[in-house]
Coordinates of C-alpha atoms and ligand atoms in Angstrom, one line a residue:
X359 CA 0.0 0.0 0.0
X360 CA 1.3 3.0 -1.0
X361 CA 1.4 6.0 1.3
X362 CA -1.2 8.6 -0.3
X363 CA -3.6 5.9 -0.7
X364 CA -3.6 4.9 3.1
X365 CA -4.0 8.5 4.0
X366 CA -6.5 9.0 1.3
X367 CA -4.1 11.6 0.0
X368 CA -5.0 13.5 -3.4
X369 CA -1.4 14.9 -3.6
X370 CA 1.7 15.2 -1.2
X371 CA 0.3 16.8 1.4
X372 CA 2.6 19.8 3.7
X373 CA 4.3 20.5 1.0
X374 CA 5.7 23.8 -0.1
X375 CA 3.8 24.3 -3.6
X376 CA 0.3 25.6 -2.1
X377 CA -1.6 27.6 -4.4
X378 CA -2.5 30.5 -2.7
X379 CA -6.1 29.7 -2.6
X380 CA -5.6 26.9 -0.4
X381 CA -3.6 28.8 2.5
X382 CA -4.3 28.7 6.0
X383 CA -6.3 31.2 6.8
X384 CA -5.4 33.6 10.0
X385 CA -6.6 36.7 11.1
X386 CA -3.0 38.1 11.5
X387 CA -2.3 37.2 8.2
X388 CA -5.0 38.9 7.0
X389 CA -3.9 41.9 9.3
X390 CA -0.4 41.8 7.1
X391 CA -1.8 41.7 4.1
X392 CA -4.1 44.6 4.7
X393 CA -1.4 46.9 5.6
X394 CA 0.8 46.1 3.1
X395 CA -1.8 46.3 0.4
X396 CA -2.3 49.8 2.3
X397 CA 1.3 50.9 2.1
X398 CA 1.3 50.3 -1.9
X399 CA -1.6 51.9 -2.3
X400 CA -0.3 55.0 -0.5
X401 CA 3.1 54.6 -2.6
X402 CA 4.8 54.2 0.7
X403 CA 7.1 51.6 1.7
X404 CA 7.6 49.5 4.7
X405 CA 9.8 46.4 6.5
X406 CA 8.5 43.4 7.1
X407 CA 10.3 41.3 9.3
X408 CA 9.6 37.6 11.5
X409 CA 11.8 34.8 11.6
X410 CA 12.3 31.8 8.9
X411 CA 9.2 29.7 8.1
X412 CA 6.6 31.7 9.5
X413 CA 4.9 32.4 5.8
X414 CA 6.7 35.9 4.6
X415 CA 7.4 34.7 1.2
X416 CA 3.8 33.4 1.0
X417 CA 2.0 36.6 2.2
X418 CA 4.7 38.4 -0.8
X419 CA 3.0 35.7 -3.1
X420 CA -1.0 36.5 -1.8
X421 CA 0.2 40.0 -2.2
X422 CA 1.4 39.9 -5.5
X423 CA -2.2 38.4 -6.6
X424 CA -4.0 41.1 -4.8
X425 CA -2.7 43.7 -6.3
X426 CA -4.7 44.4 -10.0
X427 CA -1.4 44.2 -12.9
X428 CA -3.1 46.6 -14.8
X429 CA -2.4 49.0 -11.8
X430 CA 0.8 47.4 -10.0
X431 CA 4.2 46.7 -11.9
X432 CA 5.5 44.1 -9.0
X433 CA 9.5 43.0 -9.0
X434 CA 10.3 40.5 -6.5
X435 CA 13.7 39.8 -6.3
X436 CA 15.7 37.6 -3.3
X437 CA 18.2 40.1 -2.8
X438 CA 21.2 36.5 -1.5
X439 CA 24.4 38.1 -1.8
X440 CA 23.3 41.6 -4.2
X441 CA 26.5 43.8 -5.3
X442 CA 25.6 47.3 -5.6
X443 CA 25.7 47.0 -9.0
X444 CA 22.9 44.4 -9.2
X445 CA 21.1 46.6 -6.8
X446 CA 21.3 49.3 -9.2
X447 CA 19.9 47.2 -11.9
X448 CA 17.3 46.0 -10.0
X449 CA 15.8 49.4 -9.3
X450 CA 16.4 50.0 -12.8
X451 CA 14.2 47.3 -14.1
X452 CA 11.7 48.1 -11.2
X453 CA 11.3 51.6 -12.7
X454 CA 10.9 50.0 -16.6
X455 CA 14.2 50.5 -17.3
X456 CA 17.0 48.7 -19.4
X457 CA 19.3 47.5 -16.5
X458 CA 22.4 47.3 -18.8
X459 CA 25.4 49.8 -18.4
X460 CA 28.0 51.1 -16.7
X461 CA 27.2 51.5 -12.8
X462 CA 27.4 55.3 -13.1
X463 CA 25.3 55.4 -16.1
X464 CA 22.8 53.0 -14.4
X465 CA 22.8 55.4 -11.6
X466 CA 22.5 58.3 -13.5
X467 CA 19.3 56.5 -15.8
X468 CA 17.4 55.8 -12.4
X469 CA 17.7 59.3 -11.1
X470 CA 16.7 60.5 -14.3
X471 CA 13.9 58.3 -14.5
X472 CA 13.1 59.5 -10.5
X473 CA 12.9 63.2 -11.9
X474 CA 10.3 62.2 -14.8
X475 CA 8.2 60.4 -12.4
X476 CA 7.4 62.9 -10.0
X477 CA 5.3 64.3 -12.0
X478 CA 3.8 61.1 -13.6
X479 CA 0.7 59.0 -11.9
X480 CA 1.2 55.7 -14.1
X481 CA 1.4 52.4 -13.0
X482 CA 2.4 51.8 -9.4
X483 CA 5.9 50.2 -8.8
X484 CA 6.7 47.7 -6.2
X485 CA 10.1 46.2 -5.2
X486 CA 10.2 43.5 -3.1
X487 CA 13.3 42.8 -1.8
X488 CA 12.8 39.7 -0.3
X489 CA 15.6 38.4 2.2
X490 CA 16.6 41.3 2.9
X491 CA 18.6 40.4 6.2
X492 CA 21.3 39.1 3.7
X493 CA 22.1 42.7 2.5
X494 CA 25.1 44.2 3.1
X495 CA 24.2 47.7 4.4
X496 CA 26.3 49.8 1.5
X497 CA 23.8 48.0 -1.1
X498 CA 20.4 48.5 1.0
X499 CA 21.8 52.3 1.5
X500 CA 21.6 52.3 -2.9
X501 CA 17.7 52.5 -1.9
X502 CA 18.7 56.2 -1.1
X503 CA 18.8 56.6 -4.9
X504 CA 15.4 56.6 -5.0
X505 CA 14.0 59.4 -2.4
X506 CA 12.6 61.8 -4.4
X507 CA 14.5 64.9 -1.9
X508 CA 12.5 68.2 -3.6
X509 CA 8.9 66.9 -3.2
X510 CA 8.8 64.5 -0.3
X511 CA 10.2 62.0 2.4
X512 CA 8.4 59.0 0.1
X513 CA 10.5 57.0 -1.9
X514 CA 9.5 57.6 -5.5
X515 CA 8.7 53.3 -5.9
X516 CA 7.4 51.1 -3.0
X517 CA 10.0 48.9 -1.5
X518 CA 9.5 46.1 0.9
X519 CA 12.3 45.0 3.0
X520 CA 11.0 41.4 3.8
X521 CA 13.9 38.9 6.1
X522 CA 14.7 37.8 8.9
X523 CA 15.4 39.7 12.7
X524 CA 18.5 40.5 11.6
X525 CA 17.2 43.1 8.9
X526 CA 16.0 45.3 12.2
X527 CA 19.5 45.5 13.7
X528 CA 20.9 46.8 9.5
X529 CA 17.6 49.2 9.9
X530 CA 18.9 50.4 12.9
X531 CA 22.5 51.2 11.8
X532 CA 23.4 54.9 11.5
X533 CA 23.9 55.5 8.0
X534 CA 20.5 53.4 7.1
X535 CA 18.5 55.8 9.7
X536 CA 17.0 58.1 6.8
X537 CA 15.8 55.1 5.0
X538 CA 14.4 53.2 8.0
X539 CA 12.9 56.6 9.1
X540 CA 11.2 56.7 5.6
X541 CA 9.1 53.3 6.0
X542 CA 6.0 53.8 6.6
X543 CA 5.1 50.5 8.6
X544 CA 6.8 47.9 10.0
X545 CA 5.1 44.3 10.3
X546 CA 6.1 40.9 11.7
X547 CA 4.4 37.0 11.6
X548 CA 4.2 35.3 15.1
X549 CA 4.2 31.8 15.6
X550 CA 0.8 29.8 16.0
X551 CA -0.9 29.2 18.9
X552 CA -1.7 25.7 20.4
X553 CA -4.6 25.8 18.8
X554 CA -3.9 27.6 15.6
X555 CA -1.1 24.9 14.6
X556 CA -3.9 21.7 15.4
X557 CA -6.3 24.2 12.9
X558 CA -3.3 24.7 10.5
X559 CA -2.2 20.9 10.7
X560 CA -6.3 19.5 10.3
X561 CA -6.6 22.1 7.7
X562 CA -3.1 21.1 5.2
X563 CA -4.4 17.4 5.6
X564 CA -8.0 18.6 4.7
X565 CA -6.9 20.0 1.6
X566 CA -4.4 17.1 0.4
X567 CA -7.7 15.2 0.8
X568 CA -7.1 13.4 4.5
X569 CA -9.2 12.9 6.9
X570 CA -9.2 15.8 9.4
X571 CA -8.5 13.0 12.4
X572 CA -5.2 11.9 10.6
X573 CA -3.5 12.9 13.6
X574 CA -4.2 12.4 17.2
X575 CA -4.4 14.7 20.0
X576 CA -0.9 13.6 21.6
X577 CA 0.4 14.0 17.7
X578 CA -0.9 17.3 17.8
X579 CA 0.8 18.0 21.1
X580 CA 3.6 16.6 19.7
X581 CA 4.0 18.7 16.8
X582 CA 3.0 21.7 18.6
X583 CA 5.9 21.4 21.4
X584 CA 8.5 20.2 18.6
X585 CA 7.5 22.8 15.7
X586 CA 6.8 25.6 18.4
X587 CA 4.2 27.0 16.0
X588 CA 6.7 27.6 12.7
X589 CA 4.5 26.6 10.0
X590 CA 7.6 25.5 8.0
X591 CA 8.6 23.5 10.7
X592 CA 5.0 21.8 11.7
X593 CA 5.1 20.8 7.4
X594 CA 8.8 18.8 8.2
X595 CA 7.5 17.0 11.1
X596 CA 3.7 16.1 10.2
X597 CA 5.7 15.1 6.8
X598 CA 7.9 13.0 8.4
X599 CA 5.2 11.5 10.5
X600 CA 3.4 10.7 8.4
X601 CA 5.7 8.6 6.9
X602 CA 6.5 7.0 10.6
X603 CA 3.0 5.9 10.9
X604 CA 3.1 4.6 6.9
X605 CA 6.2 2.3 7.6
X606 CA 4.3 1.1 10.8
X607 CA 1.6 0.2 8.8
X608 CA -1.0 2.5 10.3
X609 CA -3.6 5.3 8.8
X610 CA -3.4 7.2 12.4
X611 CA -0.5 9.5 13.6
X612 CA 0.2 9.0 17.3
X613 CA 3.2 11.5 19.2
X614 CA 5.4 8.2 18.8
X615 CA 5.5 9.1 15.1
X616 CA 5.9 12.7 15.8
X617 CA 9.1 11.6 17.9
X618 CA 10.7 9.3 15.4
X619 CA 9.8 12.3 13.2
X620 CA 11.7 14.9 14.5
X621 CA 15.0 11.9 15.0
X622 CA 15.1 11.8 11.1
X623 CA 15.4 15.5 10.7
X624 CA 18.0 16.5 12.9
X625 CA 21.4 16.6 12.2
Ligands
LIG2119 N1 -0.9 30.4 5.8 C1 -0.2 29.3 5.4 N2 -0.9 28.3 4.8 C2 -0.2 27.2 4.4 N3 1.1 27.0 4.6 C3 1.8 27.9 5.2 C4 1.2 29.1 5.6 N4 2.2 29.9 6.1 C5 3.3 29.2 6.1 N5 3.1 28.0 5.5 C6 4.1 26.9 5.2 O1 5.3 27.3 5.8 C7 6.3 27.3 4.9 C8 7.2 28.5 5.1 O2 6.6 29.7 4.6 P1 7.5 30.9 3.9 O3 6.5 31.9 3.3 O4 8.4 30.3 2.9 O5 8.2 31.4 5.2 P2 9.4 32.5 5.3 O6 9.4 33.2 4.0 O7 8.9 33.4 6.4 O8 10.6 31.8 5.6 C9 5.6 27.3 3.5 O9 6.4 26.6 2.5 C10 4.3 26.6 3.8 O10 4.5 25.2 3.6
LIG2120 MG1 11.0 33.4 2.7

């Protein structure tokens, strides 16, 4: 028997490809996506910032298919290891430019392009910068290039700084205090509650096709105590347990199977 049929799986369930139709739904996920939608609209920008797994690439991803493309030009870039250079080009292409060049030039085609837009109301630009904590503070301070000093304190595109804690201690350094000044909200993602990671757990085996009882109540606890409420983390263990339960040959999960779990997926 194979695993999906003793589940009465449809497809792999906790898995990372979830359309976003199917997301867990939480009110302060809904809260997030509210503002942000809120701080495009207003052509401001702002930092987002929880730890890994908690769901801030998904909420950029639910974003993105909020915002109308007739309206929005969206760039979402993971800014790993960005030179200045790339940086540059980046805002260039955000702005509906050709990112090719010398870095001067580039520099000198985006503040150009700045000047024309001030007066233009055309389509709204985003630029999502996503992993942000891995920025080296010389390249975030390029986003500089893009305050608009005559009219305003807005940046002339939105940007959203999206990583991890560490992105609040590069906000917080000295030469960065104009640009972190300039954001105009500042979210985060906590972890689940108790009962917010049985719903989320009930609700990923719901929509793989599994029963909602796939997992007991000690599993749950299980999970809970082992994942600590990190969505990312809850999918590797109920994964793995899954599994556990399979090779034991039963269509229940019990915390024995969340225990042998979390042994497979540690170092
Ligand atoms: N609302 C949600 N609904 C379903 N799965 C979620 C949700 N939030 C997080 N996840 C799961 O957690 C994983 C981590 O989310 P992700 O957005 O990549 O986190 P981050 O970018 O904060 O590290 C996702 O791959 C997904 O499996
Ligand atoms: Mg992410």
């Amino acid at each position: 028997m194979e695993l999906n049929a003793r589940f009465g799986l449809r497809t792999a369930a906790f898995t990372r490809e979830i359309p976003v139709a199917n997301l867990f739904p939480l009110p302060q996920r809904a809260a997030a996506l509210a503002a942000l939608l809120k701080v495009v609209e207003q052509r401001q920008s702002a930092a987002f910032i929880a730890a890994a797994g908690l769901g801030k690439t998904l909420l950029l991803r639910e974003l993105r298919d909020a915002l109308p493309q007739v309206r929005y030009a969206v760039r979402y870039v993971k800014v790993t290891s960005l030179s200045k250079r790339d940086m540059c080009r980046e805002i260039a292409a955000a702005l509906g430019l050709a990112p090719v060049g010398t870095y001067p030039g580039l520099v000198r085609a985006v503040q150009e392009a700045i000047e024309r837009r001030v007066q233009g109301d055309g389509v709204r630009t985003v630029l999502i910068l996503d992993e942000a904590h891995d920025m080296r503070p010389d390249v975030l301070g390029m986003l500089r290039l893009l305050t608009n000093f005559e009219m305003d304190s807005r940046l002339v595109l939105s940007v959203l700084l999206v990583g991890q804690p560490p992105l609040a201690q590069l906000l917080r350094r000295p030469e960065l205090e104009d640009l972190a000044q300039r954001l105009a909200w500042y979210g985060t993602l906590r972890p689940l509650t108790r009962d917010e990671t049985r719903d989320y757990v009930v609700h990923r085996c719901t929509i793989a096709g599994a029963a909602a009882t796939t997992f007991d109540d000690r599993a749950m606890e299980a999970i809970f105590e082992m994942g600590k409420g990190n969505p990312r983390a809850t999918d590797h263990l109920a994964r793995a347990a899954l599994e556990a339960a399979h090779l034991a040959g039963l269509d229940r999960v019990g915390a024995p199977h969340v225990i042998a779990a979390r042994a497979s997926l540690q170092p």
